[in-house]
Each structure stands twice: as C-alpha cells, then as structure tokens.
PDB file of C-alpha atoms and ligand atoms in Angstrom:
ATOM      1  CA  MET A   1       4.862   5.941   4.271  1.00  0.00           C
ATOM      2  CA  THR A   2       2.849   6.046   7.380  1.00  0.00           C
ATOM      3  CA  HIS A   3       0.362   8.662   8.763  1.00  0.00           C
ATOM      4  CA  GLN A   4      -0.853   9.276  12.225  1.00  0.00           C
ATOM      5  CA  TYR A   5      -4.388  10.073  13.535  1.00  0.00           C
ATOM      6  CA  LYS A   6      -4.335  10.376  17.290  1.00  0.00           C
ATOM      7  CA  ASP A   7      -2.739   7.089  18.331  1.00  0.00           C
ATOM      8  CA  ILE A   8      -3.541   5.168  15.141  1.00  0.00           C
ATOM      9  CA  THR A   9      -0.625   4.683  12.733  1.00  0.00           C
ATOM     10  CA  TYR A  10      -1.744   3.842   9.238  1.00  0.00           C
ATOM     11  CA  SER A  11      -0.646   3.688   5.634  1.00  0.00           C
ATOM     12  CA  LEU A  12      -2.881   5.533   3.148  1.00  0.00           C
ATOM     13  CA  THR A  13      -3.674   4.700  -0.460  1.00  0.00           C
ATOM     14  CA  ARG A  14      -5.736   6.889  -2.630  1.00  0.00           C
ATOM     15  CA  SER A  15      -7.127   5.342  -5.736  1.00  0.00           C
ATOM     16  CA  ARG A  16     -10.109   5.439  -8.143  1.00  0.00           C
ATOM     17  CA  ARG A  17     -12.508   3.628  -5.874  1.00  0.00           C
ATOM     18  CA  LYS A  18     -15.876   4.675  -4.694  1.00  0.00           C
ATOM     19  CA  THR A  19     -15.719   3.616  -1.048  1.00  0.00           C
ATOM     20  CA  ALA A  20     -13.215   3.778   1.698  1.00  0.00           C
ATOM     21  CA  SER A  21     -11.973   0.770   3.536  1.00  0.00           C
ATOM     22  CA  ILE A  22      -9.718  -0.107   6.405  1.00  0.00           C
ATOM     23  CA  TYR A  23      -7.713  -3.282   6.790  1.00  0.00           C
ATOM     24  CA  ILE A  24      -5.605  -4.745   9.505  1.00  0.00           C
ATOM     25  CA  GLU A  25      -2.846  -6.347   7.460  1.00  0.00           C
ATOM     26  CA  ARG A  26      -1.170  -9.731   8.304  1.00  0.00           C
ATOM     27  CA  ASP A  27       1.705  -7.844   9.970  1.00  0.00           C
ATOM     28  CA  GLY A  28      -0.678  -5.955  12.134  1.00  0.00           C
ATOM     29  CA  SER A  29      -0.295  -2.636  10.411  1.00  0.00           C
ATOM     30  CA  VAL A  30      -3.323  -0.562   9.525  1.00  0.00           C
ATOM     31  CA  SER A  31      -4.030   0.178   5.812  1.00  0.00           C
ATOM     32  CA  VAL A  32      -6.573   2.767   4.715  1.00  0.00           C
ATOM     33  CA  LEU A  33      -7.800   2.829   1.147  1.00  0.00           C
ATOM     34  CA  ILE A  34      -9.782   5.857   0.049  1.00  0.00           C
ATOM     35  CA  PRO A  35     -11.165   7.448  -3.054  1.00  0.00           C
ATOM     36  CA  GLU A  36      -8.768  10.026  -4.725  1.00  0.00           C
ATOM     37  CA  GLU A  37     -11.000  12.990  -3.917  1.00  0.00           C
ATOM     38  CA  LEU A  38     -11.765  12.395  -0.264  1.00  0.00           C
ATOM     39  CA  SER A  39     -10.890  15.301   1.841  1.00  0.00           C
ATOM     40  CA  GLN A  40      -8.568  15.225   4.931  1.00  0.00           C
ATOM     41  CA  ALA A  41     -11.512  16.238   7.167  1.00  0.00           C
ATOM     42  CA  ASP A  42     -13.678  13.432   5.710  1.00  0.00           C
ATOM     43  CA  LEU A  43     -10.750  11.028   6.190  1.00  0.00           C
ATOM     44  CA  GLU A  44     -10.396  11.986   9.856  1.00  0.00           C
ATOM     45  CA  LEU A  45     -14.106  11.644  10.402  1.00  0.00           C
ATOM     46  CA  MET A  46     -14.021   8.172   9.070  1.00  0.00           C
ATOM     47  CA  LEU A  47     -10.985   7.225  11.298  1.00  0.00           C
ATOM     48  CA  GLU A  48     -12.750   8.710  14.267  1.00  0.00           C
ATOM     49  CA  ARG A  49     -15.931   6.687  13.581  1.00  0.00           C
ATOM     50  CA  LYS A  50     -13.842   3.535  13.007  1.00  0.00           C
ATOM     51  CA  ARG A  51     -11.509   3.973  16.073  1.00  0.00           C
ATOM     52  CA  THR A  52     -13.196   1.420  18.219  1.00  0.00           C
ATOM     53  CA  TRP A  53     -13.279  -1.113  15.271  1.00  0.00           C
ATOM     54  CA  ILE A  54      -9.532  -0.593  14.675  1.00  0.00           C
ATOM     55  CA  TYR A  55      -8.679  -1.059  18.313  1.00  0.00           C
ATOM     56  CA  ARG A  56     -10.754  -4.122  18.671  1.00  0.00           C
ATOM     57  CA  ASN A  57      -9.092  -5.598  15.547  1.00  0.00           C
ATOM     58  CA  LEU A  58      -5.666  -4.697  16.670  1.00  0.00           C
ATOM     59  CA  VAL A  59      -6.207  -6.385  20.015  1.00  0.00           C
ATOM     60  CA  GLU A  60      -7.497  -9.427  18.109  1.00  0.00           C
ATOM     61  CA  TRP A  61      -4.538  -9.408  15.882  1.00  0.00           C
ATOM     62  CA  LYS A  62      -2.153  -9.413  18.813  1.00  0.00           C
ATOM     63  CA  ASP A  63      -3.975 -12.411  20.388  1.00  0.00           C
ATOM     64  CA  LEU A  64      -3.720 -14.397  17.090  1.00  0.00           C
ATOM     65  CA  ASN A  65      -0.031 -13.594  16.718  1.00  0.00           C
ATOM     66  CA  ALA A  66       0.736 -14.744  20.224  1.00  0.00           C
ATOM     67  CA  THR A  67       0.349 -18.268  18.698  1.00  0.00           C
ATOM     68  CA  ARG A  68       3.005 -17.661  16.016  1.00  0.00           C
ATOM     69  CA  ILE A  69       5.465 -20.463  16.331  1.00  0.00           C
ATOM     70  CA  GLN A  70       9.180 -20.178  16.022  1.00  0.00           C
ATOM     71  CA  ARG A  71      10.423 -23.536  14.601  1.00  0.00           C
ATOM     72  CA  ASP A  72      13.945 -24.918  14.981  1.00  0.00           C
ATOM     73  CA  TYR A  73      15.573 -27.226  12.445  1.00  0.00           C
ATOM     74  CA  VAL A  74      16.242 -30.124  14.844  1.00  0.00           C
ATOM     75  CA  ASN A  75      15.087 -33.701  14.807  1.00  0.00           C
ATOM     76  CA  GLY A  76      11.474 -34.061  15.890  1.00  0.00           C
ATOM     77  CA  GLU A  77      10.420 -30.545  15.309  1.00  0.00           C
ATOM     78  CA  GLY A  78       7.012 -30.341  13.649  1.00  0.00           C
ATOM     79  CA  PHE A  79       6.310 -28.633  10.278  1.00  0.00           C
ATOM     80  CA  LEU A  80       2.947 -28.126   8.689  1.00  0.00           C
ATOM     81  CA  TYR A  81       2.050 -29.484   5.360  1.00  0.00           C
ATOM     82  CA  LEU A  82      -1.534 -29.407   4.014  1.00  0.00           C
ATOM     83  CA  GLY A  83      -2.921 -29.003   7.531  1.00  0.00           C
ATOM     84  CA  ARG A  84      -0.895 -31.919   9.101  1.00  0.00           C
ATOM     85  CA  THR A  85       2.229 -31.713  11.192  1.00  0.00           C
ATOM     86  CA  TYR A  86       5.239 -33.780  10.086  1.00  0.00           C
ATOM     87  CA  ARG A  87       8.183 -34.352  12.260  1.00  0.00           C
ATOM     88  CA  LEU A  88      11.600 -33.432  10.983  1.00  0.00           C
ATOM     89  CA  ARG A  89      14.390 -35.918  10.396  1.00  0.00           C
ATOM     90  CA  LEU A  90      17.888 -34.695   9.523  1.00  0.00           C
ATOM     91  CA  VAL A  91      19.501 -37.017   6.977  1.00  0.00           C
ATOM     92  CA  GLU A  92      23.032 -37.195   5.728  1.00  0.00           C
ATOM     93  CA  ASP A  93      22.570 -38.656   2.151  1.00  0.00           C
ATOM     94  CA  GLN A  94      19.801 -37.383   0.111  1.00  0.00           C
ATOM     95  CA  GLY A  95      19.726 -35.997  -3.400  1.00  0.00           C
ATOM     96  CA  VAL A  96      17.157 -33.208  -2.902  1.00  0.00           C
ATOM     97  CA  PRO A  97      17.421 -30.811   0.126  1.00  0.00           C
ATOM     98  CA  LEU A  98      13.982 -31.727   1.464  1.00  0.00           C
ATOM     99  CA  LYS A  99      11.409 -34.341   0.932  1.00  0.00           C
ATOM    100  CA  LEU A 100       8.518 -36.064   2.626  1.00  0.00           C
ATOM    101  CA  LYS A 101       9.253 -39.719   3.141  1.00  0.00           C
ATOM    102  CA  ASP A 102       7.588 -42.258   5.508  1.00  0.00           C
ATOM    103  CA  GLY A 103       5.555 -39.594   7.259  1.00  0.00           C
ATOM    104  CA  ARG A 104       8.609 -37.366   8.007  1.00  0.00           C
ATOM    105  CA  PHE A 105      10.126 -34.278   6.525  1.00  0.00           C
ATOM    106  CA  CYS A 106      13.625 -35.420   5.613  1.00  0.00           C
ATOM    107  CA  LEU A 107      16.014 -32.470   5.430  1.00  0.00           C
ATOM    108  CA  ARG A 108      19.615 -32.887   4.367  1.00  0.00           C
ATOM    109  CA  ALA A 109      21.681 -32.119   7.385  1.00  0.00           C
ATOM    110  CA  ASP A 110      24.177 -29.892   5.570  1.00  0.00           C
ATOM    111  CA  PHE A 111      21.317 -27.416   5.027  1.00  0.00           C
ATOM    112  CA  THR A 112      21.122 -26.752   8.703  1.00  0.00           C
ATOM    113  CA  ARG A 113      24.875 -26.330   8.952  1.00  0.00           C
ATOM    114  CA  ASN A 114      25.837 -24.152   5.997  1.00  0.00           C
ATOM    115  CA  GLY A 115      22.776 -24.067   3.766  1.00  0.00           C
ATOM    116  CA  ASN A 116      19.458 -22.249   4.244  1.00  0.00           C
ATOM    117  CA  PRO A 117      16.916 -24.579   5.722  1.00  0.00           C
ATOM    118  CA  ASP A 118      14.167 -21.942   5.391  1.00  0.00           C
ATOM    119  CA  LYS A 119      14.867 -21.813   1.735  1.00  0.00           C
ATOM    120  CA  ALA A 120      14.640 -25.659   1.471  1.00  0.00           C
ATOM    121  CA  PHE A 121      11.107 -25.447   3.095  1.00  0.00           C
ATOM    122  CA  ARG A 122      10.039 -22.537   0.917  1.00  0.00           C
ATOM    123  CA  ASP A 123      11.192 -24.296  -2.273  1.00  0.00           C
ATOM    124  CA  PHE A 124       9.435 -27.446  -1.211  1.00  0.00           C
ATOM    125  CA  TYR A 125       6.074 -25.638  -0.582  1.00  0.00           C
ATOM    126  CA  ARG A 126       6.466 -23.542  -3.739  1.00  0.00           C
ATOM    127  CA  ASP A 127       7.063 -26.638  -5.959  1.00  0.00           C
ATOM    128  CA  LYS A 128       4.191 -28.608  -4.473  1.00  0.00           C
ATOM    129  CA  GLY A 129       2.046 -25.583  -4.438  1.00  0.00           C
ATOM    130  CA  LYS A 130       2.429 -24.801  -8.043  1.00  0.00           C
ATOM    131  CA  GLU A 131       1.032 -28.245  -8.907  1.00  0.00           C
ATOM    132  CA  ARG A 132      -1.789 -28.506  -6.322  1.00  0.00           C
ATOM    133  CA  ILE A 133      -2.944 -24.836  -6.342  1.00  0.00           C
ATOM    134  CA  GLY A 134      -2.656 -24.720 -10.180  1.00  0.00           C
ATOM    135  CA  LYS A 135      -5.090 -27.650 -10.412  1.00  0.00           C
ATOM    136  CA  ARG A 136      -7.479 -26.103  -7.884  1.00  0.00           C
ATOM    137  CA  VAL A 137      -7.415 -22.829  -9.893  1.00  0.00           C
ATOM    138  CA  ASP A 138      -8.271 -24.675 -12.979  1.00  0.00           C
ATOM    139  CA  HIS A 139     -11.158 -26.428 -11.277  1.00  0.00           C
ATOM    140  CA  TYR A 140     -12.698 -23.428  -9.629  1.00  0.00           C
ATOM    141  CA  ALA A 141     -12.062 -21.049 -12.710  1.00  0.00           C
ATOM    142  CA  ALA A 142     -14.071 -23.506 -14.812  1.00  0.00           C
ATOM    143  CA  ARG A 143     -16.967 -23.523 -12.238  1.00  0.00           C
ATOM    144  CA  ILE A 144     -16.996 -19.698 -11.960  1.00  0.00           C
ATOM    145  CA  GLY A 145     -16.675 -19.276 -15.700  1.00  0.00           C
ATOM    146  CA  LEU A 146     -13.215 -17.521 -15.681  1.00  0.00           C
ATOM    147  CA  THR A 147      -9.953 -17.938 -17.631  1.00  0.00           C
ATOM    148  CA  VAL A 148      -6.809 -17.642 -15.682  1.00  0.00           C
ATOM    149  CA  LYS A 149      -3.598 -17.181 -17.728  1.00  0.00           C
ATOM    150  CA  ALA A 150      -1.014 -17.937 -15.090  1.00  0.00           C
ATOM    151  CA  VAL A 151      -0.790 -19.124 -11.507  1.00  0.00           C
ATOM    152  CA  LYS A 152       2.341 -18.277  -9.473  1.00  0.00           C
ATOM    153  CA  VAL A 153       3.307 -19.461  -6.013  1.00  0.00           C
ATOM    154  CA  MET A 154       5.710 -17.075  -4.339  1.00  0.00           C
ATOM    155  CA  GLU A 155       6.554 -14.986  -1.425  1.00  0.00           C
ATOM    156  CA  LEU A 156       3.856 -12.359  -0.939  1.00  0.00           C
ATOM    157  CA  LYS A 157       4.142  -9.559   1.626  1.00  0.00           C
ATOM    158  CA  ASN A 158       1.450 -10.174   4.278  1.00  0.00           C
ATOM    159  CA  ARG A 159      -1.082 -11.647   1.885  1.00  0.00           C
ATOM    160  CA  TRP A 160      -2.281 -15.170   1.171  1.00  0.00           C
ATOM    161  CA  ALA A 161      -2.908 -14.333  -2.483  1.00  0.00           C
ATOM    162  CA  SER A 162      -3.020 -11.473  -4.897  1.00  0.00           C
ATOM    163  CA  CYS A 163      -4.361 -11.064  -8.409  1.00  0.00           C
ATOM    164  CA  ASN A 164      -4.191  -8.965 -11.576  1.00  0.00           C
ATOM    165  CA  PRO A 165      -7.681  -8.854 -13.071  1.00  0.00           C
ATOM    166  CA  GLU A 166      -6.593  -7.122 -16.292  1.00  0.00           C
ATOM    167  CA  GLN A 167      -4.091  -9.820 -17.137  1.00  0.00           C
ATOM    168  CA  HIS A 168      -5.937 -12.666 -15.499  1.00  0.00           C
ATOM    169  CA  LEU A 169      -3.066 -13.613 -13.242  1.00  0.00           C
ATOM    170  CA  VAL A 170      -3.281 -15.021  -9.685  1.00  0.00           C
ATOM    171  CA  ASN A 171      -0.482 -15.356  -7.155  1.00  0.00           C
ATOM    172  CA  PHE A 172      -0.448 -17.411  -4.001  1.00  0.00           C
ATOM    173  CA  HIS A 173       1.817 -17.340  -1.006  1.00  0.00           C
ATOM    174  CA  TRP A 174       3.842 -20.585  -0.534  1.00  0.00           C
ATOM    175  CA  LYS A 175       2.542 -20.644   3.074  1.00  0.00           C
ATOM    176  CA  CYS A 176      -0.912 -21.601   1.691  1.00  0.00           C
ATOM    177  CA  MET A 177       0.589 -25.134   1.439  1.00  0.00           C
ATOM    178  CA  MET A 178       0.694 -25.333   5.223  1.00  0.00           C
ATOM    179  CA  ALA A 179      -3.107 -25.088   5.412  1.00  0.00           C
ATOM    180  CA  PRO A 180      -5.559 -28.022   4.996  1.00  0.00           C
ATOM    181  CA  PRO A 181      -6.735 -28.584   1.350  1.00  0.00           C
ATOM    182  CA  THR A 182     -10.246 -27.240   2.003  1.00  0.00           C
ATOM    183  CA  ILE A 183      -8.697 -23.833   3.255  1.00  0.00           C
ATOM    184  CA  ILE A 184      -6.436 -23.734   0.241  1.00  0.00           C
ATOM    185  CA  ASP A 185      -9.648 -24.078  -1.867  1.00  0.00           C
ATOM    186  CA  TYR A 186     -11.099 -21.181   0.056  1.00  0.00           C
ATOM    187  CA  ILE A 187      -8.055 -19.014  -0.617  1.00  0.00           C
ATOM    188  CA  VAL A 188      -8.293 -19.952  -4.366  1.00  0.00           C
ATOM    189  CA  VAL A 189     -12.081 -19.151  -4.570  1.00  0.00           C
ATOM    190  CA  HIS A 190     -11.558 -15.968  -2.698  1.00  0.00           C
ATOM    191  CA  GLU A 191      -8.842 -14.799  -5.107  1.00  0.00           C
ATOM    192  CA  LEU A 192     -10.689 -15.824  -8.164  1.00  0.00           C
ATOM    193  CA  ALA A 193     -13.784 -13.848  -6.964  1.00  0.00           C
ATOM    194  CA  HIS A 194     -11.397 -10.875  -6.751  1.00  0.00           C
ATOM    195  CA  LEU A 195     -10.979 -11.124 -10.524  1.00  0.00           C
ATOM    196  CA  PHE A 196     -14.633  -9.974 -10.825  1.00  0.00           C
ATOM    197  CA  HIS A 197     -14.751  -7.746  -7.711  1.00  0.00           C
ATOM    198  CA  PRO A 198     -11.600  -6.060  -6.487  1.00  0.00           C
ATOM    199  CA  SER A 199     -12.781  -5.274  -2.875  1.00  0.00           C
ATOM    200  CA  HIS A 200     -14.722  -7.201  -0.262  1.00  0.00           C
ATOM    201  CA  THR A 201     -18.195  -5.974  -1.188  1.00  0.00           C
ATOM    202  CA  GLU A 202     -21.586  -7.819  -0.887  1.00  0.00           C
ATOM    203  CA  ALA A 203     -21.186  -8.809  -4.446  1.00  0.00           C
ATOM    204  CA  PHE A 204     -17.798 -10.258  -3.881  1.00  0.00           C
ATOM    205  CA  TRP A 205     -19.024 -12.418  -1.019  1.00  0.00           C
ATOM    206  CA  ASN A 206     -21.951 -13.588  -3.074  1.00  0.00           C
ATOM    207  CA  GLU A 207     -19.646 -14.706  -5.757  1.00  0.00           C
ATOM    208  CA  VAL A 208     -17.602 -16.746  -3.150  1.00  0.00           C
ATOM    209  CA  ASP A 209     -20.901 -18.036  -1.698  1.00  0.00           C
ATOM    210  CA  LYS A 210     -22.009 -19.391  -5.002  1.00  0.00           C
ATOM    211  CA  VAL A 211     -19.134 -21.933  -5.348  1.00  0.00           C
ATOM    212  CA  MET A 212     -18.487 -22.317  -1.615  1.00  0.00           C
ATOM    213  CA  PRO A 213     -21.591 -21.979   0.630  1.00  0.00           C
ATOM    214  CA  ASP A 214     -19.608 -22.865   3.762  1.00  0.00           C
ATOM    215  CA  TYR A 215     -16.775 -20.267   3.131  1.00  0.00           C
ATOM    216  CA  ARG A 216     -17.479 -18.512   6.510  1.00  0.00           C
ATOM    217  CA  GLU A 217     -16.078 -21.443   8.457  1.00  0.00           C
ATOM    218  CA  LYS A 218     -12.950 -21.486   6.341  1.00  0.00           C
ATOM    219  CA  LYS A 219     -12.499 -17.735   6.445  1.00  0.00           C
ATOM    220  CA  ASN A 220     -12.682 -18.022  10.291  1.00  0.00           C
ATOM    221  CA  TRP A 221     -10.296 -20.929  10.419  1.00  0.00           C
ATOM    222  CA  LEU A 222      -7.737 -18.961   8.452  1.00  0.00           C
ATOM    223  CA  ARG A 223      -8.208 -15.945  10.759  1.00  0.00           C
ATOM    224  CA  ILE A 224      -7.446 -18.011  13.828  1.00  0.00           C
ATOM    225  CA  HIS A 225      -4.704 -20.293  12.573  1.00  0.00           C
ATOM    226  CA  GLY A 226      -3.162 -18.227   9.894  1.00  0.00           C
ATOM    227  CA  ALA A 227      -0.571 -16.618  12.171  1.00  0.00           C
ATOM    228  CA  GLY A 228       0.772 -19.947  13.299  1.00  0.00           C
ATOM    229  CA  MET A 229       1.634 -20.816   9.692  1.00  0.00           C
ATOM    230  CA  ASP A 230       5.276 -19.818   9.130  1.00  0.00           C
ATOM    231  CA  VAL A 231       8.764 -21.467   8.953  1.00  0.00           C
TER     232      VAL A 231
HETATM  233 ZN1   ZN B 301      -9.742 -10.529  -0.468  1.00  0.00          ZN
END
C-alpha cells in the first residue's frame, strides 16, 4: 500500500525500531521505515526535511536505470557472468539447457523457440551461485565469528540479499552472479553484517569495514552498475 506526501509516493512500514529511515528501492520506489509510535505530524516533518534528498536520489536512480540493458537471445548477444561478458551461441545438441564452454554461453536453441531462455539463465546463475556464494559465506562468517545455518540463492524482490538474524539464514539474488567476484564478496559481507545490525547504522558499517576496509569502492560500483545486471 502506498502513501502520498505532496508529490512523493512512498510505502510505509512501522516497526519496533528506534530511528526512521528512507530508502530508494532498486525498482525506484520510496520506502519509509519508522518507529511504531511516530506521529503523522512527525512523519510529515521528516519527509519535508528529507524532500531534497529524496528528489536527488530519485533523479540519480533514473540516471542509473537508463543503463538497464534489454538482452535478446540471439547469437553474439553478451551476457554477464562474474563480471565478464560472454557471447551467446545457440546450439542444437546439448544435454543441459545452458552451459559455459570455450568462452561462450551455449544455450540450447529449443529454449529460445518453445522453452524459457530467461529460466535457463536464472537456473544457471542459481546453481553456480549456490556453490560460490556458499563458500564465500563460510569464509567470511568464520572471519566475523558467525554461524550461518543456510544460504539460499533465489529471486529476491528488489534486493541483492536478505537475511533472517534469528534463524541465521542468508539469501542472495541470483543476479549477484553477474557481478565481479570482489563485488559478490562485498554483498556477502554486507549481508553477514546485517545479522548483527539490522539497519545501516555506523556500527553496521564499522562491522563491514573490519573485514573489508575498501568496501566503499565496491558499494559505489554496485550502485553504478547494478541496474545493468539483468537478463
Ligand atoms: Zn543493507
């Protein structure tokens, strides 16, 4: 459900948190998270103070999304995997729907005709992601001193990753596998830090900084290139 304040459309979540935050989600929508007891007047005061910030970020979001790429399933089309672009080759005889071979993404041609080529890619990223991201989670969880019970790679709505601190679960979007390995590591560290700190507080960034002192560069890379990562 969306709300309106002047010309800002936003979704509102009240929860047992101490501070309020505003996010521009990956789909360009505005999310407002506030403490349960915050009054309507205080909420509007906050939105008024943050109006310029919201506008600036929405404009930035639009710029970034102008780079979103629509890919076609034809020979020679480029698809990202671990930060590199691989050209597509349609093949007739192949056991699996999609595989990387000789520096090409080989897609079984019948998938473009009557199958679902998007699904072939999603499944590929998910399978590879489960292995790679799982290992990186183990690596960083050990360094941070955390136990993670399960790692899932899945379709997540407008997020790179999500977590459940009570159950020690972390989920990653299959699109992470399009990013370079160092960026995947940043997404992993970021999400693991959320197991300690649910929101982006100073304590949260300190936790990230401890294991990844150059995280700012990676965060920025993701902000600039994230929108182009899609199939
Ligand atoms: Zn976060």
